[in-house]
CSV table of C-alpha atoms in Angstrom, one decimal:
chain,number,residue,atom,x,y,z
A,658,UNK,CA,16.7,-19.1,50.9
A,659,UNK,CA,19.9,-18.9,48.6
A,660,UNK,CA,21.0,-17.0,46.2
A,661,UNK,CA,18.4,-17.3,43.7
A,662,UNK,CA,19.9,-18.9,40.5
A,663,UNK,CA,18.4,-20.0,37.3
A,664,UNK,CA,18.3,-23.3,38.8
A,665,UNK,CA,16.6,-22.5,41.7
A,666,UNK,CA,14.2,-21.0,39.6
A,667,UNK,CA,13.6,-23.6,36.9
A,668,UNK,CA,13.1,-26.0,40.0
A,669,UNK,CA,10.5,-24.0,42.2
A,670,UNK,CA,7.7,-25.8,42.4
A,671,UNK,CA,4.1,-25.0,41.9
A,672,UNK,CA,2.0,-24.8,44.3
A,673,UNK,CA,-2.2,-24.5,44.9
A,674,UNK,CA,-1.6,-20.3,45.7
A,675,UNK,CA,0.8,-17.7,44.6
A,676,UNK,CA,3.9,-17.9,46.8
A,677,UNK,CA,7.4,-15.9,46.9
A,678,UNK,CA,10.8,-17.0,47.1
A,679,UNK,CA,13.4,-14.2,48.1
A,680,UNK,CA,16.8,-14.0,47.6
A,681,UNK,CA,19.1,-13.6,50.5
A,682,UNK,CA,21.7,-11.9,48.8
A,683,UNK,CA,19.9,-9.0,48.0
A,684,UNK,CA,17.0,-7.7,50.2
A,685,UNK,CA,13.5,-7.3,48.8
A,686,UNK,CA,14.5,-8.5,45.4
A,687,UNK,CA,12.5,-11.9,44.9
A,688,UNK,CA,10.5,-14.1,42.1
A,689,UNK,CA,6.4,-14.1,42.6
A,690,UNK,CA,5.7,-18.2,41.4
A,691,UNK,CA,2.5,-18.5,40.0
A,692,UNK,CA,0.0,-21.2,40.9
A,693,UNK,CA,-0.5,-21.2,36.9
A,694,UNK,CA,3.5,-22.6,36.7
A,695,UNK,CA,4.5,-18.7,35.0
A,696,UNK,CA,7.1,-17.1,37.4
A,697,UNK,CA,8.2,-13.4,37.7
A,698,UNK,CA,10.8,-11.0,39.3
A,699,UNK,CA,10.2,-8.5,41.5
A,700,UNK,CA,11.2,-6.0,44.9
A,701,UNK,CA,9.5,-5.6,47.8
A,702,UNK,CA,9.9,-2.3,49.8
A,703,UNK,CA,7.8,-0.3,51.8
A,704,UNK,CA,6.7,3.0,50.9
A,705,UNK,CA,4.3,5.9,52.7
A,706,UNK,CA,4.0,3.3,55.6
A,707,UNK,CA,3.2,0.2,53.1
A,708,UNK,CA,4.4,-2.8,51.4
A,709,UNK,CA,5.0,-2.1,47.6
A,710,UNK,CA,5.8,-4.6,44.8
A,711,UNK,CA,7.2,-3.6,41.4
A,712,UNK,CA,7.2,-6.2,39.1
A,713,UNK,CA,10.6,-6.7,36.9
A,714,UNK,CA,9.4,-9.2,34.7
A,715,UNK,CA,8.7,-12.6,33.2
A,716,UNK,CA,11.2,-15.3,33.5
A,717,UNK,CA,12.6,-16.3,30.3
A,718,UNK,CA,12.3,-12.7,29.5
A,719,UNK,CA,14.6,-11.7,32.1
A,720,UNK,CA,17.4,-14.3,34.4
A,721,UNK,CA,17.9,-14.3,37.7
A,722,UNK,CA,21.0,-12.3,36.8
A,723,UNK,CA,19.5,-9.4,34.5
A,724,UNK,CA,16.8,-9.2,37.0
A,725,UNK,CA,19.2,-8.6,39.6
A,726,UNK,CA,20.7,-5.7,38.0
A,727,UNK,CA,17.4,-4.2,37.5
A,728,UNK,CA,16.1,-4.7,40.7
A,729,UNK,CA,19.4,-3.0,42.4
A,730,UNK,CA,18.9,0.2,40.2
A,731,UNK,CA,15.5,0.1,41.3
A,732,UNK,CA,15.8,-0.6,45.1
A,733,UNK,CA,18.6,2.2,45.0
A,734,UNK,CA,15.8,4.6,43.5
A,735,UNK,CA,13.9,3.4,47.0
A,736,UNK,CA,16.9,4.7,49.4
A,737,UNK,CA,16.2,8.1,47.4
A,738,UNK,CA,13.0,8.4,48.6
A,739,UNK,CA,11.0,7.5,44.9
A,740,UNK,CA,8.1,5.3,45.0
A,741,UNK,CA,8.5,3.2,41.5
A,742,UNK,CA,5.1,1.2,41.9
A,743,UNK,CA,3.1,4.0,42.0
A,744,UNK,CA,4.9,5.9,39.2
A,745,UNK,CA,4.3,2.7,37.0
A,746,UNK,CA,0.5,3.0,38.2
A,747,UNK,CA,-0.1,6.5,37.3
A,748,UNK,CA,1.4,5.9,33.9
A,749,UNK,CA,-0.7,2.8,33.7
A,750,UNK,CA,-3.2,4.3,33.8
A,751,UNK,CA,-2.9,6.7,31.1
A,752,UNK,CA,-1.3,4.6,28.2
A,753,UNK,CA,-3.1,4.0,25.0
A,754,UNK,CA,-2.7,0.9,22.9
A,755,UNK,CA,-0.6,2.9,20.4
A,756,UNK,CA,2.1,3.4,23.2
A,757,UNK,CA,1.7,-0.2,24.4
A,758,UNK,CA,2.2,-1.3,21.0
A,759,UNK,CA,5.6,0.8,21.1
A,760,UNK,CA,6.7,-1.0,24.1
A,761,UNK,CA,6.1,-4.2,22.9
A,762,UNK,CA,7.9,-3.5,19.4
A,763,UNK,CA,10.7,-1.5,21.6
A,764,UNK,CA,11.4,-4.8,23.3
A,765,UNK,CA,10.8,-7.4,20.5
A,766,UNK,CA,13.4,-5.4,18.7
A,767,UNK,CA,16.0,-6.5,21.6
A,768,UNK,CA,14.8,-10.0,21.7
A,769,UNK,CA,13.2,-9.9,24.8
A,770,UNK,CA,9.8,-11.1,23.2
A,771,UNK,CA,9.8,-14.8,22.9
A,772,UNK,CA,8.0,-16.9,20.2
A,773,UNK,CA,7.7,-20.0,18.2
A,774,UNK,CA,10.4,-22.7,20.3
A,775,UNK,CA,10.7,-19.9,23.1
A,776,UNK,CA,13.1,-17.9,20.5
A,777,UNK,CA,13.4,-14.2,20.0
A,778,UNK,CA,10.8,-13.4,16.8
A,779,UNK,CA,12.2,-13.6,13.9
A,780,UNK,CA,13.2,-9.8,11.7
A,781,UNK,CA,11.0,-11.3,9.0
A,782,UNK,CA,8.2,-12.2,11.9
A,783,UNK,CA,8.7,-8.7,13.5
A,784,UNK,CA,8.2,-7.2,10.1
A,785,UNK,CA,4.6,-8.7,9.6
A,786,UNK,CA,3.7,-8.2,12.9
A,787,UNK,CA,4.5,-4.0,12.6
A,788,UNK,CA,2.7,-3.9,9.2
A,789,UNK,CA,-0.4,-5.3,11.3
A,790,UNK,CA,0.2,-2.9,13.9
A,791,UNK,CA,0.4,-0.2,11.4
A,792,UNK,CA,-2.6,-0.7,9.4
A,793,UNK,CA,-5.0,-2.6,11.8
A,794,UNK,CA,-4.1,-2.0,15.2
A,795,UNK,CA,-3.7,1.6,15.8
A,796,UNK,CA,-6.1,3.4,13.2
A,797,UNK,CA,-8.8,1.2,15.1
A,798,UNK,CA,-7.9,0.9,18.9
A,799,UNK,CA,-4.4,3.3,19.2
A,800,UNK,CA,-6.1,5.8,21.4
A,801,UNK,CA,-7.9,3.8,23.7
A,802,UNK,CA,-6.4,3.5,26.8
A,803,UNK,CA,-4.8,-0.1,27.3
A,804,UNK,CA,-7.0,-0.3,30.9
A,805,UNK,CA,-10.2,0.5,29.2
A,806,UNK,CA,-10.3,-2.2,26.6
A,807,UNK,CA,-12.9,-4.6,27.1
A,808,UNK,CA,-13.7,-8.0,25.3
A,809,UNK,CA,-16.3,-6.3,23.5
A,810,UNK,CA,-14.2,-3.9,22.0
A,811,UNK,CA,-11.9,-7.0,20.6
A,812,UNK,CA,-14.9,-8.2,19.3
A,813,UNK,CA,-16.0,-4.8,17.3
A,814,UNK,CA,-11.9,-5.3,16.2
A,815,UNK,CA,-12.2,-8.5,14.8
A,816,UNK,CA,-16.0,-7.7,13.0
A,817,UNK,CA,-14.2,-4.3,11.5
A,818,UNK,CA,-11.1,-6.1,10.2
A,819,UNK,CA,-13.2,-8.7,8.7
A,820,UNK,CA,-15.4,-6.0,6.8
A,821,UNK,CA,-12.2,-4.3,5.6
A,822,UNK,CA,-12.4,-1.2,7.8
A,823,UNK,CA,-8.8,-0.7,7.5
A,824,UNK,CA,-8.3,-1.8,3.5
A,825,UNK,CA,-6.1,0.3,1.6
A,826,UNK,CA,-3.8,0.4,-1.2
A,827,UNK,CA,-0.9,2.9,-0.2
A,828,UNK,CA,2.2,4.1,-2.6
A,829,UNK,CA,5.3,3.3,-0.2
A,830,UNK,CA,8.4,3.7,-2.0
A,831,UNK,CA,9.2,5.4,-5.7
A,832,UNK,CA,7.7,1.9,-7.4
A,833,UNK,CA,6.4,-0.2,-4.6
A,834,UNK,CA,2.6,0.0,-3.0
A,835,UNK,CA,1.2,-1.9,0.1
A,836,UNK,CA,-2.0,-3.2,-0.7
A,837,UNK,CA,-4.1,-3.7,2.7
A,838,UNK,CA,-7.4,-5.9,2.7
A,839,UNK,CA,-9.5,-7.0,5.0
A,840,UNK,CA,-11.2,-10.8,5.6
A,841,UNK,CA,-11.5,-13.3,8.2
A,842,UNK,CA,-8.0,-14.6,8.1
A,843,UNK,CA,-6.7,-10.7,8.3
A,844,UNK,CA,-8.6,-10.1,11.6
A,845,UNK,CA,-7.6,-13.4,12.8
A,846,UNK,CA,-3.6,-13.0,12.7
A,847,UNK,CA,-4.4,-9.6,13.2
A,848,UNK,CA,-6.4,-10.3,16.9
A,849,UNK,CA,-3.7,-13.1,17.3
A,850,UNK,CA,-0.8,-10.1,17.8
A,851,UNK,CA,-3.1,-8.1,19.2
A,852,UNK,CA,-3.9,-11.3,22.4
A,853,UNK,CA,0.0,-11.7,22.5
A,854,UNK,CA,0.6,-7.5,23.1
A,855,UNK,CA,-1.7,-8.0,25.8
A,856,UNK,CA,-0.1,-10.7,27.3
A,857,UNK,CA,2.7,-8.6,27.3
A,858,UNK,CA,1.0,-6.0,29.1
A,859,UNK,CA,0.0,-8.5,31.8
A,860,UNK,CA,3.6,-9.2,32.2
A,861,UNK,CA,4.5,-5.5,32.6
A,862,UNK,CA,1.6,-5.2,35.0
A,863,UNK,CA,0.2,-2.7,33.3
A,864,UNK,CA,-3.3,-5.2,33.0
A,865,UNK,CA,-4.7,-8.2,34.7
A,866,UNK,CA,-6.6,-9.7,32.8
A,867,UNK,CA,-6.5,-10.6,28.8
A,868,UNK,CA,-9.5,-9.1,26.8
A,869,UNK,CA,-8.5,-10.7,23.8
A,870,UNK,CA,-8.8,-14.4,25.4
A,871,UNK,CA,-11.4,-16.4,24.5
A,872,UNK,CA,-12.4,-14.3,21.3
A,873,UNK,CA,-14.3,-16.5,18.7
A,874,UNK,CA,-12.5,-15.7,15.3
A,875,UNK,CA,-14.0,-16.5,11.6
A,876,UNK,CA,-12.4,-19.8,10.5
A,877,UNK,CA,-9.9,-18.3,7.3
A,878,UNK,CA,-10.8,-20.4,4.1
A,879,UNK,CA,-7.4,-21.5,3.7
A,880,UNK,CA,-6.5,-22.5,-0.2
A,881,UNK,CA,-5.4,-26.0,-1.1
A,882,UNK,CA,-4.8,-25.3,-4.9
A,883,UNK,CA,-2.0,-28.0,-6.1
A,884,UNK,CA,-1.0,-28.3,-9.5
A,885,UNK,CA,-2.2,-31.1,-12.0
A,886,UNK,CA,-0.2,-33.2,-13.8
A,887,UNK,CA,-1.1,-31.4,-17.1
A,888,UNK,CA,-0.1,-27.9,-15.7
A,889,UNK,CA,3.6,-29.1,-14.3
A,890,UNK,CA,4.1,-30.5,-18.2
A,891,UNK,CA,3.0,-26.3,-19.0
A,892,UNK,CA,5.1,-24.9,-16.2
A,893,UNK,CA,8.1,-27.1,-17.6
A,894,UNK,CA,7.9,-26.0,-21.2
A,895,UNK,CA,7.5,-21.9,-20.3
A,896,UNK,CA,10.5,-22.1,-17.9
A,897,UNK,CA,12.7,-24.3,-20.2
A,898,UNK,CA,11.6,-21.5,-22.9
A,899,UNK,CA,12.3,-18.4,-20.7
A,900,UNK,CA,15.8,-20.5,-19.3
A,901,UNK,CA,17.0,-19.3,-23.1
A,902,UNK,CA,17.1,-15.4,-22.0
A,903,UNK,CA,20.4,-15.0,-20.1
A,904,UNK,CA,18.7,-11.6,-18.1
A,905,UNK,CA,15.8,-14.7,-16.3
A,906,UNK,CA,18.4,-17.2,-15.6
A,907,UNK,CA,17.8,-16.3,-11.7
A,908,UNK,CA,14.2,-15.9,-12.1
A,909,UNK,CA,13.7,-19.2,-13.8
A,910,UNK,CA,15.9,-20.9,-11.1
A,911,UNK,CA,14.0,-19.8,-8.5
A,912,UNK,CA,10.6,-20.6,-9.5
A,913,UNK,CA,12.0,-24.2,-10.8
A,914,UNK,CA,13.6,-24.7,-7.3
A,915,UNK,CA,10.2,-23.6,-5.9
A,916,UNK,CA,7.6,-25.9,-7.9
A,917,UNK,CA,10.5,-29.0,-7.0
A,918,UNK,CA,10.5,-28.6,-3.3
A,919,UNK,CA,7.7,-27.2,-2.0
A,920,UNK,CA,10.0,-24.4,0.0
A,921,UNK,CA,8.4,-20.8,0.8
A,922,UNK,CA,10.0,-17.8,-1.4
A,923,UNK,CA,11.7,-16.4,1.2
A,924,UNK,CA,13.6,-19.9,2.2
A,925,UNK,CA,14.6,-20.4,-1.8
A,926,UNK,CA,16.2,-16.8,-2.0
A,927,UNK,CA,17.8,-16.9,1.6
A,928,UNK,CA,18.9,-20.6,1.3
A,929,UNK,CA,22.7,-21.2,2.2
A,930,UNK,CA,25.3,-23.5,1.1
A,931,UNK,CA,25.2,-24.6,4.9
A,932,UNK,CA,21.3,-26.1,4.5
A,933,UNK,CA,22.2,-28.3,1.4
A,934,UNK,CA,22.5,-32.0,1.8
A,935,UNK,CA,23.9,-32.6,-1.2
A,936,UNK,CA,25.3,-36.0,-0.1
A,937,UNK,CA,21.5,-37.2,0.5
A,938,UNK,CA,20.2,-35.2,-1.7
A,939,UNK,CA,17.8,-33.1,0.4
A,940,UNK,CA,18.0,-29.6,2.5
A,941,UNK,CA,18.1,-29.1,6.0
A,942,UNK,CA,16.6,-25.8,6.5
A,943,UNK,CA,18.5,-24.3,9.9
A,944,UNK,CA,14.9,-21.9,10.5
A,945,UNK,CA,12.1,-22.9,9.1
């Protein structure tokens, strides 16, 4: 086997059973193909008189090249006499969720978490996601250790979000408050993040299996409120009105430009001169 390149890698087909392919420019550094089509990087080295894999990481997490560099500092840990597999088993099998979830945020922070279009999250995505953490996560599962979470204990998760366990209405700045409530569409993002941590943690090997897959979630009574023709004519006449005070011209911009396109809060007060189409008179939203 060659060098292994992103190409190799992107090309190595999937087969009925796990198999390997090593590179032969550095020994005992590899990537494990999945019959499932996922593919991770790893070393192979022998430790105590047996063969020990440490797993680097997903692909598209990690390329051939980052993996590389991690997998030399690692095997050069080996010629010291350290056993990294078994380290990463011992504290395996002592971290809690709350520490997991620290990993995972750690890591999304640097873009190494991938998500909508196989993109690093988003700082407005991250933001939801550690509010969810924060409030529903660890106050009910944090000190649980990641190995001892069962499907059953997803499903007590998703039946105490639901009941507003983890409600509250907390003062967060001088003037501002964050106002916490429960329902079925709160557990349902909420056990959403909570699947895709452990996915994570099946990536770091910390797990093998997800206990969040396959949990049945309350359908969220989404709202599909529109606006008659009677209250657009009432909307009209209060912003034209409040237009006439110079300190709401922004305001009343804003929430004209919303009721005309149908664009989310955030994507009318972040929009760019870049995103208008003034020629055909639309917008062409660069992340939407």
């Amino acid at each position: 086997m060659a060098r292994l390149t992103k190409r190799i890698v992107d090309a190595a087909e999937v087969r009925d059973a796990d198999h390997f392919i090593w590179d032969d420019e550095l020994p005992g550094f590899g990537l494990r193909m999945f019959r499932s089509g996922k593919r991770s990087y790893l070393v192979q080295y022998r430790a105590a008189g047996r063969t020990r894999r440490y797993t680097i990481g997903l692909h598209g997490v990690w390329t051939p090249e980052t993996a590389r560099r991690e997998a030399r500092i690692l095997l050069g840990r080996i010629a010291q006499g350290e056993n990294p597999s078994e380290e990463r088993r011992l504290d395996h099998q002592a971290i809690t969720v709350k520490e997991l979830c620290e990993r995972y945020l750690e890591d999304a922070d640097k873009g190494l978490i991938l998500g909508k279009g196989r993109r690093p999250k988003k700082v407005s995505t991250l933001t939801i996601d550690k509010s969810r953490i924060r409030r529903h996560i660890i106050p009910l599962l944090g000190t649980r250790r990641v190995k001892d979470i069962a499907s059953t204990d997803i499903n007590r998760f998703v039946r105490d979000v639901t009941a507003g366990r983890t409600k509250a209405n907390v003062k967060t700045k001088a003037r501002g408050r964050a106002i916490v409530r429960g329902g079925a569409g709160t557990a349902a993002r909420a056990v959403g993040l909570l699947g895709g941590i452990f996915t994570y943690a099946i990536g770091q090997g910390i797990i093998e299996k997800n206990p969040a897959h396959g949990i049945r979630k309350q359908a969220d009574r989404v709202k599909d409120r529109r606006l008659t023709e009677q209250e657009y004519r009432e909307l009209g006449a209060i912003l034209r009105k409040a237009s006439k005070n110079d300190a709401l011209g922004i305001a009343v911009a804003v929430a004209r430009f919303l009721a005309l396109t149908g664009c989310r809060r955030s994507e009318a007060v972040s929009l760019k001169w870049t995103e208008v189409d003034a020629e055909n008179s639309c917008l062409r939203l660069e992340d939407s």
